[in-house]
Amino acid sequence: MWNIEEFTEAAGITVTALAAYVDESQRGAAPVVRRRPPRELADRLGLRDLIEKGGMTPDSYEDFLRTFLAEGTRLHHPAYLAHQTASPDFPAALADFVHGATNNPMAVYEMGAAAATVEFEVLRWMLAKVGFPAGGGVLTHGGSLANLTALLAARARAVPDAWDNGVPGDLVILAPPAAHYSVSRAASILGLGQRSLVPLETDALGRIDVTRLPDVSGKRVMALVAGACATGTGLYDDLGAIGAWCRERGIWFHVDGAHGASALLSERHAHLLDGVDLADSVIWDAHKMLRTSSLAAAVLVRREGDLDAAFRQEASYLFYGDQGFDLINRTVECTKAELGLKIFMNLAWRGERGIGDYVAGRYDTAHRFWELARRRPGFDLPYEPESNIVCFRYGGADQAGLRERMMRDGSFHLSSTELNGVRHLRVTVMAPATDDRTLEALLDEIVAIAA
Ligand SMILES: *Cc1c(COP(=O)(O)O)cnc(C)c1O
């Protein structure tokens, strides 16, 4: 049994340590990233002894936690500008804690009625946001699984007996080469193979060229995939034009909004998703721009029955029909975490408006970086950003080397990507603490290191 006193003490230590950690991180008062070699870290954290002998107490836990928090990557730090992982907000963190203690695994209603109902209502809200009034949805552990699930629904639409008899050899998926790799993985997992992927023509920045969509006569198209936005560049495909083209041809239109669907919450940015309501399926990650911890992603389909058809089940849950309320038949997973709760908690605390302001603020700060960098000699910025992702190069320097150096110093954490075969540095503005001062300091730092 839990010793309630011990739990209360340890939980208090956790809150105090996390509060100090986030406070220090937000103020930029510690290195943004630390990467000691694993052998050294294992010693520092006393891992082997603790694994073999146990015996952790509130005191030794406090020491352990302090070191653990110091030896990682700080996503609340203004200089955290690397990957699209959320800088988590605390209401969602509370939900993770509650989940850890209650463990009402989603998917089977009898295992957590409150948790399941929260998931239903969060999905209903997301469906309304993308414009699917008669739609259905499910939360999964991440965008990769969400893409797989949506494309499975598309497969069931194109080849209703594929679940029993496998897939015919002539099915194709149309997608831009810049599509997230989980799309091409899904093609192989779904039995279509890599040969099924037909790359769409794009402009120089990898966006689908709507004037050069392919002739599909005689082809069996399972789905067309568009990006909102693309992982590498953060640029949005023209969903309206692509959606209309798909409609005319009866092609399943899948929108990968893993990163960028959250722009729907910002009045000034929602237009980037114009046409998303023409989609047959959309995915939307909460653990990117809705500020939950990893992972929580939504699969949303225009017609509720399409998701049930994906796994050959008959049901209607979201609108509380007279049947059971189990979502287990809509996901690859069996057991699932209380994913809805962390999305709900951020909404409940900040409101749709508060989260929308956060998204707008990060998109604006990325745009500001583009403006500041463009004014300085030596910086090459191949496009004006549309989201919170900006790619750039500085001079002829070894770009990967610049990034390594900043990580080693713990000064800035950037990512990098290839654009048209050329290595670029990549800034993703996630932390609310990132401001103009951070951006100027980053530009100064790059110039200084390169010199
Ligand atoms: C991040 C991302 C994914 C994958 O999502 P995970 O949650 O990391 O599995 C898919 N598509 C796009 C466009 C993404 O940015």
CSV table of C-alpha atoms and ligand atoms in Angstrom, one decimal, residues 84 142-145 147 180 182 229-231 256 258-259 283 285 287-288 295, ligand 1:
chain,number,residue,atom,x,y,z
A,84,GLN,CA,8.7,20.9,-32.2
A,142,GLY,CA,1.4,10.7,-31.3
A,143,GLY,CA,1.2,12.0,-34.9
A,144,SER,CA,2.9,9.0,-36.5
A,145,LEU,CA,0.2,6.7,-35.2
A,147,ASN,CA,-1.2,9.4,-39.7
A,180,HIS,CA,6.6,13.6,-42.7
A,182,SER,CA,5.5,8.7,-40.9
A,229,CYS,CA,2.5,22.7,-42.0
A,230,ALA,CA,5.5,20.9,-43.4
A,231,THR,CA,7.9,19.7,-40.6
A,256,ASP,CA,-1.3,16.4,-41.8
A,258,ALA,CA,0.3,17.6,-36.6
A,259,HIS,CA,2.2,20.8,-36.0
A,283,ILE,CA,-4.4,14.8,-37.7
A,285,ASP,CA,-0.8,16.9,-32.3
A,287,HIS,CA,2.1,17.8,-27.8
A,288,LYS,CA,3.5,20.4,-30.2
A,295,LEU,CA,2.3,12.4,-26.6
B,1,LIG,C1,5.8,15.9,-35.7
B,1,LIG,C2,5.1,15.6,-37.0
B,1,LIG,C3,4.5,14.3,-37.2
B,1,LIG,C4,4.8,13.1,-36.2
B,1,LIG,O1,4.2,13.3,-35.0
B,1,LIG,P1,4.8,12.5,-33.7
B,1,LIG,O2,3.8,12.9,-32.7
B,1,LIG,O3,6.2,13.0,-33.5
B,1,LIG,O4,4.7,11.0,-34.0
B,1,LIG,C5,3.8,14.1,-38.3
B,1,LIG,N1,3.6,15.0,-39.2
B,1,LIG,C6,4.1,16.3,-39.1
B,1,LIG,C7,3.9,17.3,-40.1
B,1,LIG,C8,4.9,16.6,-37.9
B,1,LIG,O5,5.4,17.8,-37.8
